[in-house]
Short mmCIF file of N, CA and C in Angstrom, two decimals:
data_model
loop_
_atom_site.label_atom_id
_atom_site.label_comp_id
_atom_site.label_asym_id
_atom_site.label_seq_id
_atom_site.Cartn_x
_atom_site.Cartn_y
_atom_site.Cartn_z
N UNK A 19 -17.87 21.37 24.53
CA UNK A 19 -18.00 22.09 23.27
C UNK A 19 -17.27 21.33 22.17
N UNK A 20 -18.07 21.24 20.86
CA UNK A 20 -17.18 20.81 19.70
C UNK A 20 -15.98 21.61 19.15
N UNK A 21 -14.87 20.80 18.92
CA UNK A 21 -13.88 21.24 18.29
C UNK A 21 -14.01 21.36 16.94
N UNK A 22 -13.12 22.40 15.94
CA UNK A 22 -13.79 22.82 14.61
C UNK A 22 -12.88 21.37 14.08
N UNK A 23 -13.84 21.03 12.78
CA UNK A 23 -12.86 19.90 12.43
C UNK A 23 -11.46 19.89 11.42
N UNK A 24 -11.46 21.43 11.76
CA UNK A 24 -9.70 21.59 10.83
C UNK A 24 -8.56 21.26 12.15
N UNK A 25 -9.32 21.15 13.21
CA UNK A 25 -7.87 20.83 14.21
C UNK A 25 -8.00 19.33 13.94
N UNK A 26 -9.28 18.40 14.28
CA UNK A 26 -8.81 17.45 14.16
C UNK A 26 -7.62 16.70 13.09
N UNK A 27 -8.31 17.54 11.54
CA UNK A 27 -7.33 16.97 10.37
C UNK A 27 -5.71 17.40 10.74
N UNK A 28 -5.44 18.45 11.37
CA UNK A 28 -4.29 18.62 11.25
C UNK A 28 -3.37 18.00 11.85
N UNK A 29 -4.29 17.21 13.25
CA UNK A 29 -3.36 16.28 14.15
C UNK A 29 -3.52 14.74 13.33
N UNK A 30 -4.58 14.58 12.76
CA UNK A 30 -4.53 13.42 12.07
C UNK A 30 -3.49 13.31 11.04
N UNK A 31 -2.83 14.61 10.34
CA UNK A 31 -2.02 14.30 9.56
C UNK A 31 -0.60 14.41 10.09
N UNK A 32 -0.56 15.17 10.94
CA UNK A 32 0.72 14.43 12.14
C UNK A 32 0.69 13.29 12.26
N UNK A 33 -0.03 12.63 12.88
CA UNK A 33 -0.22 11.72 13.04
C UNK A 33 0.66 10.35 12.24
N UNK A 34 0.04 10.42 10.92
CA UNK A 34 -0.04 10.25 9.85
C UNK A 34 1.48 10.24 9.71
N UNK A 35 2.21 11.41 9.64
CA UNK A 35 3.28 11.58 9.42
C UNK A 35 4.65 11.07 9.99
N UNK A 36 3.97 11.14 11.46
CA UNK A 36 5.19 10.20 12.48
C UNK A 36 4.86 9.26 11.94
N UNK A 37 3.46 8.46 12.02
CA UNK A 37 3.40 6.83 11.55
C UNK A 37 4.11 6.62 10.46
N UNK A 38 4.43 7.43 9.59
CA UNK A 38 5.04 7.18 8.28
C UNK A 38 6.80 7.15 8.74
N UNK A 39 7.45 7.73 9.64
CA UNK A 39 8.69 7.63 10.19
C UNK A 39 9.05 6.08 10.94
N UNK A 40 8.07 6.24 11.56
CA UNK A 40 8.01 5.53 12.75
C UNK A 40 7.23 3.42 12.44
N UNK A 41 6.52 3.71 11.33
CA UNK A 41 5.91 2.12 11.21
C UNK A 41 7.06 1.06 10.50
N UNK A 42 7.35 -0.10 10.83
CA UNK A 42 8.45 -0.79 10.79
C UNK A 42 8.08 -1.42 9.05
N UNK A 43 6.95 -2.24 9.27
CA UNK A 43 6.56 -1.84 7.63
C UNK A 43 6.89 -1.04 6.99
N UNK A 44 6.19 -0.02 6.93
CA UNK A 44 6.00 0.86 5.92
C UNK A 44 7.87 1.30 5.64
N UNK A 45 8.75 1.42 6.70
CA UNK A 45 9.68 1.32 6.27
C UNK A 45 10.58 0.37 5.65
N UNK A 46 10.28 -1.01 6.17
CA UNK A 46 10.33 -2.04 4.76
C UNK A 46 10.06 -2.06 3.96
N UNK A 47 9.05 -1.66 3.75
CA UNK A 47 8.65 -1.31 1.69
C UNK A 47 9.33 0.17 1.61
N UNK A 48 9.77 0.94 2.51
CA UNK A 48 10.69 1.77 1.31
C UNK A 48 11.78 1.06 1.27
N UNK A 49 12.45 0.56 2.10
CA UNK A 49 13.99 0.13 1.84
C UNK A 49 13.49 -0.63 0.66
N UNK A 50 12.87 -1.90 0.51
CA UNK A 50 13.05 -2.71 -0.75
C UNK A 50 12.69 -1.89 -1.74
N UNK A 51 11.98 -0.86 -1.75
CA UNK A 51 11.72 -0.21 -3.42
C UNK A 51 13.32 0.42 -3.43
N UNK A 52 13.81 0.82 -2.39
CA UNK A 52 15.05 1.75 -2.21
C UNK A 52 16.12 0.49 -3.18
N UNK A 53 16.23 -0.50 -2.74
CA UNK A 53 16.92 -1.43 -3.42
C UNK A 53 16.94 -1.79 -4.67
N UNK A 54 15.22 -2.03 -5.24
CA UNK A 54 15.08 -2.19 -6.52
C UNK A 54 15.30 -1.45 -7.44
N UNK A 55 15.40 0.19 -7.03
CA UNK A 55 15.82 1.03 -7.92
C UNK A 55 17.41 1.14 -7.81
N UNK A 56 18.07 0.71 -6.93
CA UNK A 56 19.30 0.01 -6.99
C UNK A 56 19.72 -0.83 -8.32
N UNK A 57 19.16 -1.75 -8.39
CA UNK A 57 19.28 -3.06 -9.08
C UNK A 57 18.69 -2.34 -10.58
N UNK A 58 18.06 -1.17 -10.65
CA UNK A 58 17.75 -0.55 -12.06
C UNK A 58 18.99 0.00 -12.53
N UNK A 59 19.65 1.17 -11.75
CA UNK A 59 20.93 1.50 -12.20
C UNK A 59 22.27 0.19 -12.85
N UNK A 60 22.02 -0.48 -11.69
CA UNK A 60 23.29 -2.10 -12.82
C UNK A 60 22.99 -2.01 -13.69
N UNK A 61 20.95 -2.96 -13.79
CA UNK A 61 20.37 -3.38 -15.07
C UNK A 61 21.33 -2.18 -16.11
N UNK A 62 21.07 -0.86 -16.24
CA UNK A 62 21.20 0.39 -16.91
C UNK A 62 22.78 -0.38 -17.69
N UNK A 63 23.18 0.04 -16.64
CA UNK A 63 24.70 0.07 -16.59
C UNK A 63 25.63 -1.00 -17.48
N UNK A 64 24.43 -2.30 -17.51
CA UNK A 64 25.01 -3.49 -18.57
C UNK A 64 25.02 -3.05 -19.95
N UNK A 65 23.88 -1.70 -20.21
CA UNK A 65 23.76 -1.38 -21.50
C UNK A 65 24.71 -0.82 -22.20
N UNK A 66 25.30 0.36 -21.00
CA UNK A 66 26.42 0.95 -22.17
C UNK A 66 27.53 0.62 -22.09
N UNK A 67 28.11 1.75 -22.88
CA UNK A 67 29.72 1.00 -23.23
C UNK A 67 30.65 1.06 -21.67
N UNK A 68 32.03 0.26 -22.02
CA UNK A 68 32.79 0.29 -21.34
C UNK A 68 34.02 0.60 -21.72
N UNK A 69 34.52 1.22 -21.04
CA UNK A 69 36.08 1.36 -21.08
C UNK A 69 37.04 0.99 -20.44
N UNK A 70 38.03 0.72 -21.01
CA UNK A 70 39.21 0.61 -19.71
C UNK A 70 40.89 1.32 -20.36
N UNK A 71 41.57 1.23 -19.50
CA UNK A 71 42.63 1.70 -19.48
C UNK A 71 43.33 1.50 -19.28
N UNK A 72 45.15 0.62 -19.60
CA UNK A 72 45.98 0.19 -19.27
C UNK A 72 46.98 0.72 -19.85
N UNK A 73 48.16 0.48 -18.76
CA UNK A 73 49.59 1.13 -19.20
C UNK A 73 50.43 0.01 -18.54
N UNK A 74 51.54 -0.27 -19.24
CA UNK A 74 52.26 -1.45 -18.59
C UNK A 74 54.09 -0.81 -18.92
N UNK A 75 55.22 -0.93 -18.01
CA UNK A 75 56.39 0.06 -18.11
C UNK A 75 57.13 -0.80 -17.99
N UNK A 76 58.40 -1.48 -18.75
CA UNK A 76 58.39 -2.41 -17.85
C UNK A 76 60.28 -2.28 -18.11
N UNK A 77 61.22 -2.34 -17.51
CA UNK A 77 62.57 -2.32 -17.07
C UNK A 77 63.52 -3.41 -17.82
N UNK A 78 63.70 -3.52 -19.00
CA UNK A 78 64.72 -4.81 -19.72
C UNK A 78 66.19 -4.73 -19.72
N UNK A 79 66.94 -5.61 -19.25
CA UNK A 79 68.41 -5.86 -19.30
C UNK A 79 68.64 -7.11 -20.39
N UNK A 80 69.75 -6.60 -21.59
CA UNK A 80 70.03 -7.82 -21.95
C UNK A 80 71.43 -7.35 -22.68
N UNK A 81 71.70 -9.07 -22.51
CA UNK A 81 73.62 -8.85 -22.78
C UNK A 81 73.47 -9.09 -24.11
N UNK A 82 74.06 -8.89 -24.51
CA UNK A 82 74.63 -8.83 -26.21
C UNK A 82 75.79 -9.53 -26.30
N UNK A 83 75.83 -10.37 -26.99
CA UNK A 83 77.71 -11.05 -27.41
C UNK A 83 77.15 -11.01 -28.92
N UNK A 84 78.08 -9.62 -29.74
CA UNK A 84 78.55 -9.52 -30.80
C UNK A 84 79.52 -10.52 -31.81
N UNK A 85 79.71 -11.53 -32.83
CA UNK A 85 80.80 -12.00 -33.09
C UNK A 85 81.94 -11.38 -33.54
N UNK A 86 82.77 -11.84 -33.42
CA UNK A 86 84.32 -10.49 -33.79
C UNK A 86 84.17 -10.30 -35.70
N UNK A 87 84.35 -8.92 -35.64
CA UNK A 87 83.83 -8.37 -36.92
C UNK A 87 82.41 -8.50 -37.52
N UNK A 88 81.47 -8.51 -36.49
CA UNK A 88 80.21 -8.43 -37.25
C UNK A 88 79.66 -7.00 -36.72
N UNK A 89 78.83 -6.02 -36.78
CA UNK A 89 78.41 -5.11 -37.01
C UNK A 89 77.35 -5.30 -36.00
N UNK A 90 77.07 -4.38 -34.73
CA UNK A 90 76.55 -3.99 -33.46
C UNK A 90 77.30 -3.69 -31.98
N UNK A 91 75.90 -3.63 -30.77
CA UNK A 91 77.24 -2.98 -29.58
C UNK A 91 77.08 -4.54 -29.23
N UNK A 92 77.99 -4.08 -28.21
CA UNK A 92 78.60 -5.65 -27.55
C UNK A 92 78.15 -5.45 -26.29
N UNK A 93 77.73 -6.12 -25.44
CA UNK A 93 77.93 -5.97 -23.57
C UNK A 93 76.49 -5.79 -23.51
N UNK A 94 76.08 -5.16 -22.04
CA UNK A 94 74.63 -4.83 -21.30
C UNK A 94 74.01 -4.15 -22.37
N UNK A 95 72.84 -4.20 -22.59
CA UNK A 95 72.21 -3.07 -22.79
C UNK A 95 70.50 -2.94 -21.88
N UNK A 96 71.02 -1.84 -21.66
CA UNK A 96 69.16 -1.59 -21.15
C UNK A 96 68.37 -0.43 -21.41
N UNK A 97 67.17 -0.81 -21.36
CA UNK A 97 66.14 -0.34 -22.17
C UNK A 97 64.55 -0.57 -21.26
N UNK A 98 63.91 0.48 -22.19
CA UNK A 98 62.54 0.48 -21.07
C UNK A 98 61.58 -0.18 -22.22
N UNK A 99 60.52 -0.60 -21.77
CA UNK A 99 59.61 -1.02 -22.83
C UNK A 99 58.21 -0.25 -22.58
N UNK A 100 57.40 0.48 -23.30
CA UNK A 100 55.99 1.27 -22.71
C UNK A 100 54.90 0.76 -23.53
N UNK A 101 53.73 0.68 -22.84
CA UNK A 101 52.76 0.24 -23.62
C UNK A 101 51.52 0.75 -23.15
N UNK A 102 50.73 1.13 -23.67
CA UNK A 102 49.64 1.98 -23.34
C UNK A 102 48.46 1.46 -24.39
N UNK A 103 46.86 1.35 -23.65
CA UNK A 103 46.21 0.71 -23.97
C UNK A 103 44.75 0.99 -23.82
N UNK A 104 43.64 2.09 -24.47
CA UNK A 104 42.27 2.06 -24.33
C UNK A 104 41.95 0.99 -25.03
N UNK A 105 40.29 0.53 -24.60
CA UNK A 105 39.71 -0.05 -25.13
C UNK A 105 38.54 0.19 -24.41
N UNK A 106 37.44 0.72 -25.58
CA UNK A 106 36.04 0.82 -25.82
C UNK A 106 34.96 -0.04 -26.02
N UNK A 107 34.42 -0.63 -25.34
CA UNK A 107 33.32 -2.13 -26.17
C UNK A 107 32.08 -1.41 -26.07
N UNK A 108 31.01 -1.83 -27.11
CA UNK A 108 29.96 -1.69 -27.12
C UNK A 108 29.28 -2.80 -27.28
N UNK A 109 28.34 -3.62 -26.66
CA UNK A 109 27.80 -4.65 -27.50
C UNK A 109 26.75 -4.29 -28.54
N UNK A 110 26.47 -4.53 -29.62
CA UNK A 110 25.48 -4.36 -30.57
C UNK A 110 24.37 -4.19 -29.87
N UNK A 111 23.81 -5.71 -29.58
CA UNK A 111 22.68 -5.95 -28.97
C UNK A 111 23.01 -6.61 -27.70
N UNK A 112 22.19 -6.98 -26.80
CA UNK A 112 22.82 -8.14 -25.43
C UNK A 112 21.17 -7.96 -25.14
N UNK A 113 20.42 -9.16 -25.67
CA UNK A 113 19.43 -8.98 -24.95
C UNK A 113 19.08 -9.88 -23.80
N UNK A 114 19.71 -10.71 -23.20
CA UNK A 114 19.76 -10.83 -21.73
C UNK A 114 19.72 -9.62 -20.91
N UNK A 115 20.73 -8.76 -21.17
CA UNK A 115 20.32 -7.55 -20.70
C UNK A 115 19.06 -6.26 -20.88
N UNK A 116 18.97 -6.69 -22.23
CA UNK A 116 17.68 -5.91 -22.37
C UNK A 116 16.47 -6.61 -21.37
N UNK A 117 16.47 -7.82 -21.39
CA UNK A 117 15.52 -8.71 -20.90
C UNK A 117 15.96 -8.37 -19.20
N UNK A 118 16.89 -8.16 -18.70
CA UNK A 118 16.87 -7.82 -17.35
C UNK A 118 16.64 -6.66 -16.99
N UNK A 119 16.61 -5.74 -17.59
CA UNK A 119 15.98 -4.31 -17.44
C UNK A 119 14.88 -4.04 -17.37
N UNK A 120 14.23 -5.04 -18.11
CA UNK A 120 12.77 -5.02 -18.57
C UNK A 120 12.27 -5.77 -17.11
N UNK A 121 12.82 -6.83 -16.37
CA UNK A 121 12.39 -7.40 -15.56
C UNK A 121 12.50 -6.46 -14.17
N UNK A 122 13.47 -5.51 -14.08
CA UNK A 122 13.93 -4.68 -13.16
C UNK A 122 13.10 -3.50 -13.00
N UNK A 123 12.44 -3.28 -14.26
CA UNK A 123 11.18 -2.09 -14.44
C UNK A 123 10.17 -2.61 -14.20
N UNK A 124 9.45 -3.99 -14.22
CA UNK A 124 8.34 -4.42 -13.63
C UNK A 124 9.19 -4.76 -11.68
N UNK A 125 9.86 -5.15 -11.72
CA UNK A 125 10.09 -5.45 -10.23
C UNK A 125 10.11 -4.29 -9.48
N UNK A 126 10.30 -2.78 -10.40
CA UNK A 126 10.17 -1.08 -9.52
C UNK A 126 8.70 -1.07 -9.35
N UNK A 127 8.05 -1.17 -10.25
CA UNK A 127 6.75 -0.95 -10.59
C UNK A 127 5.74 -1.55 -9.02
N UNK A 128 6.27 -3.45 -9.03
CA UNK A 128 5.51 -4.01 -8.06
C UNK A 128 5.88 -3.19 -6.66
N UNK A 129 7.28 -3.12 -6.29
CA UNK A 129 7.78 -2.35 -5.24
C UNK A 129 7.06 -1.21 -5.17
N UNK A 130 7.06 -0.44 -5.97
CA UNK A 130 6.06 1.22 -5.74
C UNK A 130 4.17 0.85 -5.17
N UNK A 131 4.06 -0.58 -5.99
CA UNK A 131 2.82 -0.93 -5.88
C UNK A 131 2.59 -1.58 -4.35
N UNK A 132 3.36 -2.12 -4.18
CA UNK A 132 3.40 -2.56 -2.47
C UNK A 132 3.82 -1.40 -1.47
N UNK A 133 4.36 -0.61 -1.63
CA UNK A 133 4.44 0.53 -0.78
C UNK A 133 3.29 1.71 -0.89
N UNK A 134 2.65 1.78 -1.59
CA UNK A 134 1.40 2.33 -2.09
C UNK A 134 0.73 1.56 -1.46
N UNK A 135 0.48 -0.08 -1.73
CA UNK A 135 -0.92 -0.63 -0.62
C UNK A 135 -0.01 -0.71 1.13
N UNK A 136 0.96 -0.13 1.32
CA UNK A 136 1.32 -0.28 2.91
C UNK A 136 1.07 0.70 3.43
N UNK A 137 1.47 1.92 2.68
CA UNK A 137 1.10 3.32 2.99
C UNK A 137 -0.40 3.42 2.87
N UNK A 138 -1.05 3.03 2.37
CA UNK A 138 -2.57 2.92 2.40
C UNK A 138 -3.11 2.00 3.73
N UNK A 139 -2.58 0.97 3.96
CA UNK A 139 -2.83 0.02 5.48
C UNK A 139 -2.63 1.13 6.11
N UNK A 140 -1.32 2.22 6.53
CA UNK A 140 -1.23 2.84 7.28
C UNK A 140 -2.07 3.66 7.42
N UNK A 141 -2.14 4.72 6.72
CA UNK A 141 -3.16 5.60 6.95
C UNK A 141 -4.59 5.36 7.58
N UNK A 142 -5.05 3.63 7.03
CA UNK A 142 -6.56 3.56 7.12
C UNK A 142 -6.40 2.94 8.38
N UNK A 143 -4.74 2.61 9.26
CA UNK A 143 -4.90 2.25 10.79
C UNK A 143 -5.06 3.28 11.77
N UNK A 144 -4.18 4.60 11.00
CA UNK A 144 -4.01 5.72 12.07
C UNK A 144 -5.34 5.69 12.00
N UNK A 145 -5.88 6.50 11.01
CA UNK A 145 -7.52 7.38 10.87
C UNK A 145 -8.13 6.04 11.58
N UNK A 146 -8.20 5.10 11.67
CA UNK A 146 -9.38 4.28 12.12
C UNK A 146 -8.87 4.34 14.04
N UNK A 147 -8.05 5.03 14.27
CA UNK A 147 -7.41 4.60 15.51
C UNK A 147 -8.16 6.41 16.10
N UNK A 148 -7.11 7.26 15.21
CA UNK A 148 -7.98 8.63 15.19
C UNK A 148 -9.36 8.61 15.68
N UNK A 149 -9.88 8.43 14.88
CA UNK A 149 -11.59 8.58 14.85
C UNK A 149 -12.13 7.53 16.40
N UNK A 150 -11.51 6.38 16.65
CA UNK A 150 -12.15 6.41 18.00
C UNK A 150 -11.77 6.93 18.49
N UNK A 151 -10.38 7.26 18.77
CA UNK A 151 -10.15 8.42 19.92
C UNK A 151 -11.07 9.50 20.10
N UNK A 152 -11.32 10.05 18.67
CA UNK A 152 -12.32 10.94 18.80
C UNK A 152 -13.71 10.48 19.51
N UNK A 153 -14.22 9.05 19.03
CA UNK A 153 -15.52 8.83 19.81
C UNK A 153 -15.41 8.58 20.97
N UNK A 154 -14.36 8.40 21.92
CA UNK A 154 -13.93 8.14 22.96
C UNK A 154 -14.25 9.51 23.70
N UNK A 155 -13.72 10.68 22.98
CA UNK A 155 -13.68 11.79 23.59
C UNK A 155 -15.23 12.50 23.80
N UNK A 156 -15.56 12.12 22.25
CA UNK A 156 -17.31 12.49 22.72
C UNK A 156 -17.91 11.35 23.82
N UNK A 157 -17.68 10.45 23.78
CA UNK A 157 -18.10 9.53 24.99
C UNK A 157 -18.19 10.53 26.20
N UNK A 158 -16.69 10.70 26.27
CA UNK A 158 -16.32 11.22 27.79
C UNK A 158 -17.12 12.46 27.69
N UNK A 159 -17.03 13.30 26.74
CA UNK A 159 -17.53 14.84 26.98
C UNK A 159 -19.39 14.47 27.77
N UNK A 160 -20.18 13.35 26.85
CA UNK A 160 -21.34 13.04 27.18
C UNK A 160 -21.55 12.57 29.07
N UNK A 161 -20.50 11.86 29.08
CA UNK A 161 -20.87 11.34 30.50
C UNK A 161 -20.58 12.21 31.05
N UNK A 162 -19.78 13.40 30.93
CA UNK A 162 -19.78 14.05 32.30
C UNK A 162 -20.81 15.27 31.96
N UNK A 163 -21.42 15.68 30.93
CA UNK A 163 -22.57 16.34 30.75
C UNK A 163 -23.66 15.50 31.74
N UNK A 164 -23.57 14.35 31.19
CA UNK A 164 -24.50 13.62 32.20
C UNK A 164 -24.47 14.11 33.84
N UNK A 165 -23.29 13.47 34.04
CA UNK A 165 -22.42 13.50 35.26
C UNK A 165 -22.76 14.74 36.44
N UNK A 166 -23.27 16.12 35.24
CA UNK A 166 -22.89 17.39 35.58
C UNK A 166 -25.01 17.23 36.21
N UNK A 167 -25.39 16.67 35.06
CA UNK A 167 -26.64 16.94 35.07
C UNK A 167 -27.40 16.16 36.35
N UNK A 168 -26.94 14.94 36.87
CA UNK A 168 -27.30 14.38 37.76
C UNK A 168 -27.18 14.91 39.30
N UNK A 169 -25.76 15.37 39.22
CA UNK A 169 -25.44 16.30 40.72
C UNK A 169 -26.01 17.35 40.69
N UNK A 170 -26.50 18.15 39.64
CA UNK A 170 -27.27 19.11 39.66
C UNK A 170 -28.65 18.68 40.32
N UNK A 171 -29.40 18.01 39.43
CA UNK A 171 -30.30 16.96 40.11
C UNK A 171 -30.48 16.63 41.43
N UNK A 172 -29.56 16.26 41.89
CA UNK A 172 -28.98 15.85 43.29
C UNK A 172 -28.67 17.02 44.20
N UNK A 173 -28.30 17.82 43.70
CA UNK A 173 -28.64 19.00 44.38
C UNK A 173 -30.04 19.64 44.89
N UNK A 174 -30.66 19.63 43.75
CA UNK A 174 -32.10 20.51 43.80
C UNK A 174 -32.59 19.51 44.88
N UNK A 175 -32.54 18.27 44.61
CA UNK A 175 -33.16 17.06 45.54
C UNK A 175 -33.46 17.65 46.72
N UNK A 176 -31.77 17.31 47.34
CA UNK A 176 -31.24 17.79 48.53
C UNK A 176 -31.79 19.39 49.01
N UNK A 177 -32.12 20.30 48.32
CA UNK A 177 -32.09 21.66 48.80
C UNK A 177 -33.79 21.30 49.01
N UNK A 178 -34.40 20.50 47.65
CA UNK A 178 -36.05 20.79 48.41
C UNK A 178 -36.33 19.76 49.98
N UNK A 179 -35.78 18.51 49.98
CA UNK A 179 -35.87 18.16 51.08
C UNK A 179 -35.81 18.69 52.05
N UNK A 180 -34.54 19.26 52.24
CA UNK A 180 -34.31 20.34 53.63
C UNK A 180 -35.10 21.07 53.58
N UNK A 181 -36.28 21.58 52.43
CA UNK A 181 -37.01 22.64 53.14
C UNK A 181 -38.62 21.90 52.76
N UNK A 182 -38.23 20.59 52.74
CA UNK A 182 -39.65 19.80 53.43
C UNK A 182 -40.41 19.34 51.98
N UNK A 183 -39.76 19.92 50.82
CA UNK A 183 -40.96 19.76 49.92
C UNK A 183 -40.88 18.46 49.25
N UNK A 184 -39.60 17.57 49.38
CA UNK A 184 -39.11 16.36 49.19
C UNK A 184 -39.13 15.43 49.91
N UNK A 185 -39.35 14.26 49.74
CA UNK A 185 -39.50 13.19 50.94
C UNK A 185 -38.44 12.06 50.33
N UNK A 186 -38.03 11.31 51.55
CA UNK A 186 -36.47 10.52 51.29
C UNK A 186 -36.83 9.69 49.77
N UNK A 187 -38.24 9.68 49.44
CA UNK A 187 -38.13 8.69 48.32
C UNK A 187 -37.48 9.24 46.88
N UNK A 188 -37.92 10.46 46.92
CA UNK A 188 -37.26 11.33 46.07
C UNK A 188 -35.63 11.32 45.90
N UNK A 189 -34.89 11.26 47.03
CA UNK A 189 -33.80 11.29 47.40
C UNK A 189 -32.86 9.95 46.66
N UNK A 190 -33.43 8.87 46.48
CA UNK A 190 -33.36 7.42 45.75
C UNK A 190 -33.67 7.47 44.79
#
């Protein structure tokens, strides 16, 4: 008996689906698109500003020799020194960087475009793998219809012989 063909689609898209886990390709073209959109965030990242932040503390000893009757202290003195430090850059323009962004958005583009024609190889290997299985199966279902029809055959043979109305040639 034929099967309705919503079972077949549904195992075909299983199918489909492990192959998409499971094909060593097709998971190479995601990792490299996975990467190139990597390499988009840097590109990004050259554009804007930066900041940074420094603080520096730093511990000073120094002796003093006053001359006799001149005006200050005399001996050690110590003292801290602090210094604290943002700084904001923007570049105006940087178009090296503009120009690498631009190259990083066609290099996503090809990546999406090669995983699109791998995922397409795939699919058109399962379904082409699918579909003989399927003719395989009508194969088999046919031969043993056959199969069924011949011993039947072979039967009737056998039952008219034994009662004479068949002769051995029949039987061959």
């Amino acid at each position: 008996s034929a099967w309705p063909p919503i079972l077949f689609s549904g195992e075909l898209l299983e199918l489909i689906s492990t192959a998409e886990t499971t094909d060593a390709n097709y998971q190479a073209a995601l990792a490299a698109a996975r990467a190139v959109r990597e390499e988009s965030k840097l590109a990004r990242a050259g554009l804007l500003p930066s900041l940074s932040f420094q603080a520096n503390i730093a511990g000073n000893t120094q002796d003093i020799d006053v001359a006799p009757g001149a005006f200050g202290l005399d001996g050690r003195q110590n003292f801290d020194a602090e210094t604290y430090e943002l700084r904001a850059q923007q570049p105006l323009f940087r178009f090296d960087r503009w120009l690498k962004l631009k190259q990083v958005d066609r290099r996503i583009a090809q990546a999406a475009a090669e995983v699109a024609a791998v995922h397409a190889e795939l699919v058109m290997k399962v379904s082409e793998r699918f579909l003989n299985v399927l003719g395989y199966r009508a194969e088999l279902r046919h031969s043993n219809a056959e199969l069924k029809a011949l011993l039947a055959q072979l039967e009737q043979t056998l039952v008219r012989y034994e009662i004479g109305v068949a002769t051995e040639a029949d039987l061959l």
